[in-house]
Every structure is written in structure tokens, then in C-alpha cells.
Amino acid sequence: QDVSELREATRALQEAHDKLELRVRERTTELEVANEELLRFTYVVSHDFRAPLINLKGFTGELEVAVKTIQDRIGGLTSIPDMERAAIAHALDNDIPEALHFIGAAIERMDRLVNAVLKLSRLGRHELHLEPIDMNALVSTILNSLSHQIKERQVTVKVAELPQAVADHVAMEQIMGNILTNAVLYLLPDRPGHIEITGENSGENVTFHVHDNGRGISPEDDYKVFEPFRRAGRQDVPGEGMGLAYVQALVRRHSGHIWYTSQLGEGTTFSFSMPTYPDENHENHEQQ
């Protein structure tokens, strides 16, 4: 009787396991379809936004040419009273150019935002080519590209011996490049900057850390850090607030994750980890 009960319990457990596995597969398929539809929708909408923006930019240019034509010819019209001439001249020389300037600036910003959304949607569709990466060489190349800002801000950079990563080379350049660029840009001007780059291999994962002694991030801004078009702290550095959103998307594409610790006024450490041997994980993640 005990054996029969054990067999029945085992059969019931296996049946429950099979049902759960089927539900997980069905849910995963639904999520894959939803994610693909979202990426496709984002791409199409962002792409279609560009056409009216191009038209707006073109017609704004035509208006500027028309204003210049009127300005050149208005002086030859003797039938216009002096007061009306002054009002027209003020509109042509000040009001209309100012309005066109604001329209142009809004168009440029909208164009940058659309391009940012397009870039983010492409990150989810770009095929990754995994290869062993010498992270010391990669970081050295990025720091060389930032050498002017580093020298100008009197930044001391310390790079430990970094472990090798297996990742898409272009993606890793974007990940580390964005993090290091932020570390330089958000240093405090009233004290010498210090940036330290370290890493370790735990066997299953390889992890990298970029520590700086910059302005830090307030806990109130925590939700903004990785959100698209969100920016933490003072808005005194140019940008659209997309850099870390790109970084997070790329890290996730590698089945990894990214996080940070920070103290306002003291500095920030950004860390990200990826599988040391990503072949199996990467294949599964790409299917998702």
C-alpha cells in the first residue's frame, strides 16, 4: 500500500510538474510575441515621426528665406507710414526670427528624442556576436578617447587588472564607454576627480565596477537612473537621459544585470555583471 501511495504521489507530482512546465512555455511564448510587437510598434512609430519633423524643418527654412526677402524689399515701399513700417520691421527683425528659433529648437529636440527611441528599439533587435574581450585594452581605448576631459578636469584614473569578458565587442564598448563618460562628466569641479575601475570573475559571472568621487545621486532620483529620458540631479550636462537606458538594455541582452551604489556629494559606483560562459545563457536569452 505504501509503495502504491508513493507511486501515485510521484505520478501526481510529475503531472503537476509537466503542467507547470507547459504553462511556463506558453507564458514565455506570449511574452516573446508581446515583446516583439512592442519593439516593432516602437520602431514604426518612431520612424514615422521623422517624416513630419523633416517637413517642419524644411518649411521653417522656407519661412526664414521668405522673411529675408520681405526685409530686403520693405525698405523700398514708400507708401507705408513710419509707425507701421517700424512695427513691421520689429516683427520681421525680432518677433518672427525669435518664433522660428524656438520652433527650430523644438524640432531639433524632437528629432533627437525620436532618434534615441529608434536606437533603443534597435538594441533589442541587433544580433550580438560574442567573443573574448581583453577588457584592459578596451578600457584603455575608451580612456584615451576621454583624455582631453580627463586632463582638463585633473582626474586620476586607476585601473586594476580586469578579467576577460565574453560579449559583443561593440556593445561592451558602448556599455563601458557610457559609464566612464558619465563618471568623468559628473565629477565635482571644486575637488580633483578620482575614478577607479575594477573587476572580478566569480566563476559563473564576471563583474566590473566603475567608482568615482563625483557629485553622487540622491535617493530621491533612484527611479530616474535607468529610465529613458529621465535625468538625475542638476541638468547642467548636455544629453537626453538615454545613456544608462542603453547600457541597461545592452547588459540585459547579455543575460546580465547592472546596479549602482551612491552617496550624494561623495561619489557613485556603477557595477554590471555577465555570465562568464554565456553560450547557453545567451542562446536562451536571445530566444526570449
Tab-separated table of C-alpha atoms in Angstrom, residues 131-140 161-165 169:
chain	number	residue	atom	x	y	z
A	131	GLU	CA	33.817	36.920	-28.490
A	132	PRO	CA	36.512	37.014	-25.781
A	133	ILE	CA	37.329	40.648	-24.957
A	134	ASP	CA	40.505	41.978	-23.382
A	135	MET	CA	38.839	44.422	-21.004
A	136	ASN	CA	42.108	46.123	-20.086
A	137	ALA	CA	42.686	47.029	-23.732
A	138	LEU	CA	39.068	48.080	-24.237
A	139	VAL	CA	39.079	50.338	-21.167
A	140	SER	CA	42.430	51.827	-22.212
A	161	GLU	CA	43.858	44.107	-13.715
A	162	LEU	CA	40.500	43.321	-15.296
A	163	PRO	CA	39.189	39.841	-16.105
A	164	GLN	CA	38.330	38.839	-19.637
A	165	ALA	CA	34.694	39.094	-20.728
A	169	HIS	CA	32.611	43.953	-28.666
